[in-house]
Short mmCIF file of C-alpha atoms in Angstrom, two decimals:
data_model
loop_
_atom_site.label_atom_id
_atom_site.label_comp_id
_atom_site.label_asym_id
_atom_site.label_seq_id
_atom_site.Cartn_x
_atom_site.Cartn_y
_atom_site.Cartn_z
CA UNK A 26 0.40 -15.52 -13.51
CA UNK A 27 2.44 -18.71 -14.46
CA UNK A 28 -0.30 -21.50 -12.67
CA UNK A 29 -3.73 -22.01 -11.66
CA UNK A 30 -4.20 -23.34 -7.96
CA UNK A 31 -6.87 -26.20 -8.17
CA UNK A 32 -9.12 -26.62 -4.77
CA UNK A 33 -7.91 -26.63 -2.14
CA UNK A 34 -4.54 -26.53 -2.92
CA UNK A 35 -1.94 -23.61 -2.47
CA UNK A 36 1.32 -23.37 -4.34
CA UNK A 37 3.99 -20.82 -3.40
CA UNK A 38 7.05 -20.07 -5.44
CA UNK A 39 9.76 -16.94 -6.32
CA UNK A 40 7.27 -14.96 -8.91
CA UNK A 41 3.42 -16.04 -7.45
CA UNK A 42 1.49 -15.14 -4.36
CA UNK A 43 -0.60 -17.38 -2.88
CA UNK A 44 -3.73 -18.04 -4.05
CA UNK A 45 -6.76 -20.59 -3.69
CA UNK A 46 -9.70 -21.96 -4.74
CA UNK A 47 -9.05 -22.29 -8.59
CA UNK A 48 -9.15 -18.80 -9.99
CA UNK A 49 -10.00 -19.74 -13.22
CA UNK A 50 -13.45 -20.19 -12.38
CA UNK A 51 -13.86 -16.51 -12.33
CA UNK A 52 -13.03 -16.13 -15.91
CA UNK A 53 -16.62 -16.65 -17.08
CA UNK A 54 -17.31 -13.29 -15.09
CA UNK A 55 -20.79 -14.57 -13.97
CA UNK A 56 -20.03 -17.55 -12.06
CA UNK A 57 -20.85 -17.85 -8.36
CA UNK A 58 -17.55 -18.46 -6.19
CA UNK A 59 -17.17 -21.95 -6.95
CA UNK A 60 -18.21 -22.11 -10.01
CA UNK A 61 -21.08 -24.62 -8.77
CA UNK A 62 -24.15 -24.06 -10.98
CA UNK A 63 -26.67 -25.91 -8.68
CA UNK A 64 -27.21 -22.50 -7.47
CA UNK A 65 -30.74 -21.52 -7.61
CA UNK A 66 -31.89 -18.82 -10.62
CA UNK A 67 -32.37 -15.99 -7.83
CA UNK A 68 -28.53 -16.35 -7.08
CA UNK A 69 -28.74 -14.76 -10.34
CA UNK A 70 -30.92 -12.46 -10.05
CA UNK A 71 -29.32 -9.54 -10.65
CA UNK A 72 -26.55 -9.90 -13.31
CA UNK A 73 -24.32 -6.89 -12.78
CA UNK A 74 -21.28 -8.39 -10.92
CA UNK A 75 -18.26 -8.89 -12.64
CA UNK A 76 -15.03 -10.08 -10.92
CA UNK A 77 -12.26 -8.72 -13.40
CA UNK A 78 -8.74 -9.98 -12.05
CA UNK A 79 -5.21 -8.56 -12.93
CA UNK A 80 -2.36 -10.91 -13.94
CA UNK A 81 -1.96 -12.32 -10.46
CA UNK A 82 -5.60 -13.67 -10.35
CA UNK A 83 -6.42 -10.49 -8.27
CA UNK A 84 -9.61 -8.33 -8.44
CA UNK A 85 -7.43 -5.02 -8.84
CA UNK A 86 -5.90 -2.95 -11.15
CA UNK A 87 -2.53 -4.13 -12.80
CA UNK A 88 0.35 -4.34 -10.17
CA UNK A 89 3.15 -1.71 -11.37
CA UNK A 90 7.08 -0.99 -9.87
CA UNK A 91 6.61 2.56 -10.78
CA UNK A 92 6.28 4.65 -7.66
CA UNK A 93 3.55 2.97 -5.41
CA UNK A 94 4.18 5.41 -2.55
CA UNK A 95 0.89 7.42 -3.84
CA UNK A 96 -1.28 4.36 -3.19
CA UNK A 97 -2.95 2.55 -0.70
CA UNK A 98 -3.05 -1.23 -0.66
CA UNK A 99 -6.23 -3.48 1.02
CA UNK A 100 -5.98 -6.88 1.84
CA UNK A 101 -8.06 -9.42 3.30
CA UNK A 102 -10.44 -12.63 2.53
CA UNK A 103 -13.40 -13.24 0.40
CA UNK A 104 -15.38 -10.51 2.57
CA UNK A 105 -12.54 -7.55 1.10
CA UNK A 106 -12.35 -8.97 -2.54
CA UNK A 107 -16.24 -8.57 -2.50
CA UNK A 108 -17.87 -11.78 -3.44
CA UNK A 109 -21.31 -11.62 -4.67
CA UNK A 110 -21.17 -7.67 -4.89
CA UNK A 111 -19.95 -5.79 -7.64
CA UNK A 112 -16.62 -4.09 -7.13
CA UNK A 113 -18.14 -0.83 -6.35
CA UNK A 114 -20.23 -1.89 -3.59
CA UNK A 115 -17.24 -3.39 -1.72
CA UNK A 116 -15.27 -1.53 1.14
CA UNK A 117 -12.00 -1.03 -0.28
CA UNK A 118 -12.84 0.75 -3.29
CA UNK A 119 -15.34 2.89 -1.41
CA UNK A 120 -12.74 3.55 1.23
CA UNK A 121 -10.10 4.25 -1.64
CA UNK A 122 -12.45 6.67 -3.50
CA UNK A 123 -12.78 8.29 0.23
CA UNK A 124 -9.29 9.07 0.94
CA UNK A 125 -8.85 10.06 -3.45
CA UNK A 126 -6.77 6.97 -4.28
CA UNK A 127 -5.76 6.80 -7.76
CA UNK A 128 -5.53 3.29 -8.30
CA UNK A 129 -7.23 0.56 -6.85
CA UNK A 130 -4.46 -2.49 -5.15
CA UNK A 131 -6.25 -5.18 -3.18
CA UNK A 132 -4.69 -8.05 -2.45
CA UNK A 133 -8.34 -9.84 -0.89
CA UNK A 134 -8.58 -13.48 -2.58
CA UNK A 135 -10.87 -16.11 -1.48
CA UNK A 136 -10.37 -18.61 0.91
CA UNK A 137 -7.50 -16.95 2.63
CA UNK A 138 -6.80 -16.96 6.31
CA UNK A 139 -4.67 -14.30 8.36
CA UNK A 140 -1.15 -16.30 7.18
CA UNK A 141 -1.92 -16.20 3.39
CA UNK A 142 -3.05 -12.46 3.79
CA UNK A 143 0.59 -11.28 5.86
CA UNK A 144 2.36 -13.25 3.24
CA UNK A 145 0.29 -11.28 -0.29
CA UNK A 146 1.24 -7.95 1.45
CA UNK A 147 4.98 -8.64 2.45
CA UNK A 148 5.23 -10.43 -1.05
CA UNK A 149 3.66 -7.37 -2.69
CA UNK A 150 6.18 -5.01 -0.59
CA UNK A 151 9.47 -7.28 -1.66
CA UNK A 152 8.12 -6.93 -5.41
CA UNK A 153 6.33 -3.68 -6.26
CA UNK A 154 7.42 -1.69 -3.33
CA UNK A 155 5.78 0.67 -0.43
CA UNK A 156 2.59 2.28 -0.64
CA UNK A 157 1.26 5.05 1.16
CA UNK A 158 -0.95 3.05 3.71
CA UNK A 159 -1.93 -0.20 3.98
CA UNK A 160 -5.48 -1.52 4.68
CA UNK A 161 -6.49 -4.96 6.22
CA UNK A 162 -9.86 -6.73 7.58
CA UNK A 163 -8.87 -10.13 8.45
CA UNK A 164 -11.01 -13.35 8.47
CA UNK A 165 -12.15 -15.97 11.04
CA UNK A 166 -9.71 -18.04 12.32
CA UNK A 167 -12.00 -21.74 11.69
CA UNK A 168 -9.41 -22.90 9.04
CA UNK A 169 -6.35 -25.11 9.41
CA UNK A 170 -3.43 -25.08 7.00
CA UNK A 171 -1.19 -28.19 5.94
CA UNK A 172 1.65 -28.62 4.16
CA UNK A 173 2.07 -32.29 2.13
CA UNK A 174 4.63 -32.70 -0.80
CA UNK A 175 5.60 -28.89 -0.57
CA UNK A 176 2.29 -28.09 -1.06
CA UNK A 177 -0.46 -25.90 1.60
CA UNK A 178 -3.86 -26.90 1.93
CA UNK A 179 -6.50 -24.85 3.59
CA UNK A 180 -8.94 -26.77 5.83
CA UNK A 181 -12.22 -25.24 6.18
CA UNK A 182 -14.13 -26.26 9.98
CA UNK A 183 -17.78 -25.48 9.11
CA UNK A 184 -18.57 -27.53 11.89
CA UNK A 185 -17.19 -25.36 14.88
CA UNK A 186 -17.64 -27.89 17.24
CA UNK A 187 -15.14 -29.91 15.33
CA UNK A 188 -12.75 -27.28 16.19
CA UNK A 189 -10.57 -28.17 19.30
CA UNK A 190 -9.65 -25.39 22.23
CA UNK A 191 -5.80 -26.94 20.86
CA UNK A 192 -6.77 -26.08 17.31
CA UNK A 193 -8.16 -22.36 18.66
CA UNK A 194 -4.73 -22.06 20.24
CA UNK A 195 -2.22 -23.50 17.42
CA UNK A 196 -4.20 -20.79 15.29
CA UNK A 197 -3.85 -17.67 17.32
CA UNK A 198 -0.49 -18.36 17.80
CA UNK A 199 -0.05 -18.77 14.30
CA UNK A 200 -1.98 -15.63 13.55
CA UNK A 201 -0.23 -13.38 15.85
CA UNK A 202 3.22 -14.04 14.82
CA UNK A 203 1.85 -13.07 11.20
CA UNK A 204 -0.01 -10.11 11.98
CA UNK A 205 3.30 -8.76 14.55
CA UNK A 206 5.92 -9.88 11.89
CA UNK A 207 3.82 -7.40 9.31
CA UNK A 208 3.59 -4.86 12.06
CA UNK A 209 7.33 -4.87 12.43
CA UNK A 210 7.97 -4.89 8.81
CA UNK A 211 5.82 -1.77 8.28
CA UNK A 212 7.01 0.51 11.61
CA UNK A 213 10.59 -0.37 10.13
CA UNK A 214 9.89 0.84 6.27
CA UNK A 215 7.28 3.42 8.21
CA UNK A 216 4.23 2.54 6.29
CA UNK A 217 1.32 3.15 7.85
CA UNK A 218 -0.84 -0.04 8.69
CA UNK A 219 -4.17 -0.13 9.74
CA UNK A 220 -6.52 -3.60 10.51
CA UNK A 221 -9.12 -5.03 12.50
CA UNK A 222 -11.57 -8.20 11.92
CA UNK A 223 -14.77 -8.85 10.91
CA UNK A 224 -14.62 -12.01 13.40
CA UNK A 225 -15.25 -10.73 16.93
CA UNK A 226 -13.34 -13.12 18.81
CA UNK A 227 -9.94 -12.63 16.73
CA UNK A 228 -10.59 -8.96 17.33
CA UNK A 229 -10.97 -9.07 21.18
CA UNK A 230 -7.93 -11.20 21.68
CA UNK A 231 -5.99 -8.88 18.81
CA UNK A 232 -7.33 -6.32 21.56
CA UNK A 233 -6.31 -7.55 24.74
CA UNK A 234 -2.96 -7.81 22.89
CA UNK A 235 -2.97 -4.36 21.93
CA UNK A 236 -3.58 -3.05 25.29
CA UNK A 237 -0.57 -4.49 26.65
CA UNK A 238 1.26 -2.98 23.92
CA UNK A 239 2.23 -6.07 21.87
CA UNK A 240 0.43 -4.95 18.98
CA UNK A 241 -0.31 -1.74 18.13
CA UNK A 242 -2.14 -0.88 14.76
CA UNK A 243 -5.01 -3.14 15.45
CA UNK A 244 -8.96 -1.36 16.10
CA UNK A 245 -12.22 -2.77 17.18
CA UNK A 246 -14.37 -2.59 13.72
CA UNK A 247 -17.26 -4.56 15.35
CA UNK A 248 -17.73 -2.36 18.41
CA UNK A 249 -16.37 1.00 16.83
CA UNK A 250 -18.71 3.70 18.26
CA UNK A 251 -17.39 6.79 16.68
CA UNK A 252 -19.12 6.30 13.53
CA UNK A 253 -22.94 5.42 14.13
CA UNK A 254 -24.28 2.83 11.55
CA UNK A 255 -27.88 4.18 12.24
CA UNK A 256 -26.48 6.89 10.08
CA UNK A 257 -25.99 4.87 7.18
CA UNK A 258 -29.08 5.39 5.09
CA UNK A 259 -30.22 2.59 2.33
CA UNK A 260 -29.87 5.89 -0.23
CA UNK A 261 -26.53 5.68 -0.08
CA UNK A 262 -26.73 2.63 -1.46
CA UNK A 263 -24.88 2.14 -4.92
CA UNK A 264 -27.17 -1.06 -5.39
CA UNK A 265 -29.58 -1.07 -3.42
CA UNK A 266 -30.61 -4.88 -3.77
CA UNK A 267 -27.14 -5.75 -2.48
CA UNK A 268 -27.95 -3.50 0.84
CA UNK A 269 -28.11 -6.06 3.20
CA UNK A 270 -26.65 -9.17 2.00
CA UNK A 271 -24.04 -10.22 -0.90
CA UNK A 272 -25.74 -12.38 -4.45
CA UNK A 273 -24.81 -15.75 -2.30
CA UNK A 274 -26.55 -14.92 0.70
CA UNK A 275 -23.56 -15.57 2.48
CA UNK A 276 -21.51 -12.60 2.88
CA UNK A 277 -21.39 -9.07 3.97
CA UNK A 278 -24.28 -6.87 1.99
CA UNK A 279 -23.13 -2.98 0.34
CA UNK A 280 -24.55 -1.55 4.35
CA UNK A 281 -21.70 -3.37 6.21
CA UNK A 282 -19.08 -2.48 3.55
CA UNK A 283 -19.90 0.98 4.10
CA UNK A 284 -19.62 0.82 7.54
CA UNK A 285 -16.41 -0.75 7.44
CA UNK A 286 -14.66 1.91 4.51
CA UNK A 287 -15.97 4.55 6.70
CA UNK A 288 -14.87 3.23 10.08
CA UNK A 289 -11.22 2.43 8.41
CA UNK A 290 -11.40 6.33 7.22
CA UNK A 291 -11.88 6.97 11.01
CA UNK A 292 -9.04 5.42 11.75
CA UNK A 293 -6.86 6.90 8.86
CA UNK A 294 -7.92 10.58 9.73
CA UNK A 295 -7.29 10.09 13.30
CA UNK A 296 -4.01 8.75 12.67
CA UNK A 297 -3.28 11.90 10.21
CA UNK A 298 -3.58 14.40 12.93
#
């Protein structure tokens, strides 16, 4: 990885992908996301998480050119690259020990938004080459990008109300031509591509696209009825005290992960018959 990308900003060139939120905090291994330590001691509770990154700052295996079409790639935002869980507890390696993957390629960094995410996976494409599916849970759409002196800044709206019906719109729009530029991309190298949302409101427009057959690869993970999460028990928990809710209180806990590898399997098996 040639730079670091200090908060908030985003730098894109030939031989990086982009990135946020100052990677290097990670390097420590026991930091929270931010590297903030006015955390409270029970943030650290439990001190078995480590966030190991490859050479492009992400929390996968090395990136190789050697035949990638055995392999499955996952994308997505803070909620796919697991923070606060350990790696095992997090949906993409329990959907890629699932389906037997051999390596483990996830492309989730923190802070992204649907853009950042089409762009990682089209980058990754261009530079390592096709893998055998490709796996993608996208985030809210409550952030704003800008570009100043050829530089991209993600704007976080924690205040929703702050968020205009204009700002809703610019950022749909944005969003679909991402997510139907990747569709067309992976119908034409026929790689199969599979995504949803863990923000209903992005999934029910994605949805109402879908059914007038502008998009196509897109499923309902929120309201997915084929598999029942009653029938996810708490021992099948990997780490138990991560069940419900991630080290930061903040995101999703080792029982919605599940739920989401094995509703994503779903999806994969149907598509194989």
């Amino acid at each position: 990885m040639k730079s670091l990308f200090n908060t908030p900003t985003l730098k894109i060139d030939n031989d990086t992908f982009m990135l946020s939120k100052g990677f290097e905090v990670f390097k420590s291994m026991k930091l929270n996301s931010y590297g903030n330590d006015k955390f409270p001691d029970s943030f650290f509770k439990h001190d078995d998480i480590e966030y190991s990154l490859n050479h492009y700052a992400f929390r996968s295996e090395e990136f190789s050119t050697i035949d990638t079409s055995s392999d499955f790639l996952f994308a997505g935002c803070s909620q796919t690259f697991g923070l606060g869980l350990p790696i095992d507890a997090t949906w993409p390696k329990k959907l890629n020990e699932m389906l037997n993957g051999k390596k483990f390629f996830n492309l989730a960094t923190v802070s992204s938004d649907v853009t950042m995410i089409c762009y990682n996976v089209t980058k990754y494409i261009d530079t390592f080459g096709k893998p055998k599916s490709i796996f993608i849970l996208f985030p809210d759409f409550y952030k704003k990008i800008k570009i100043h002196n050829n530089e991209i800044t993600t704007e976080f709206i924690f205040d929703k109300k702050k968020f205009s019906a204009e700002d809703v719109e610019e950022n749909l729009l944005r969003d679909f031509m991402s997510i139907r530029n990747l569709e067309v991309l992976c119908d034409f190298l026929n790689i199969p591509l599979f995504y949803s949302s863990w923000q209903i409101p992005l999934v029910d427009v994605l949805m109402k696209l879908k059914e007038k057959n502008i998009l196509k690869h897109v499923f309902d993970i929120n309201h997915n009825h084929v598999v029942d999460s009653s029938s996810v028990n708490k021992k099948d928990a990997k780490f138990p005290h991560y069940w419900d809710v991630a080290r930061d209180n903040e995101h999703f806990g080792e029982f919605d992960n599940l739920c989401f590898a094995l509703r994503f399997k779903y999806e994969y098996e149907h598509y194989k018959k």
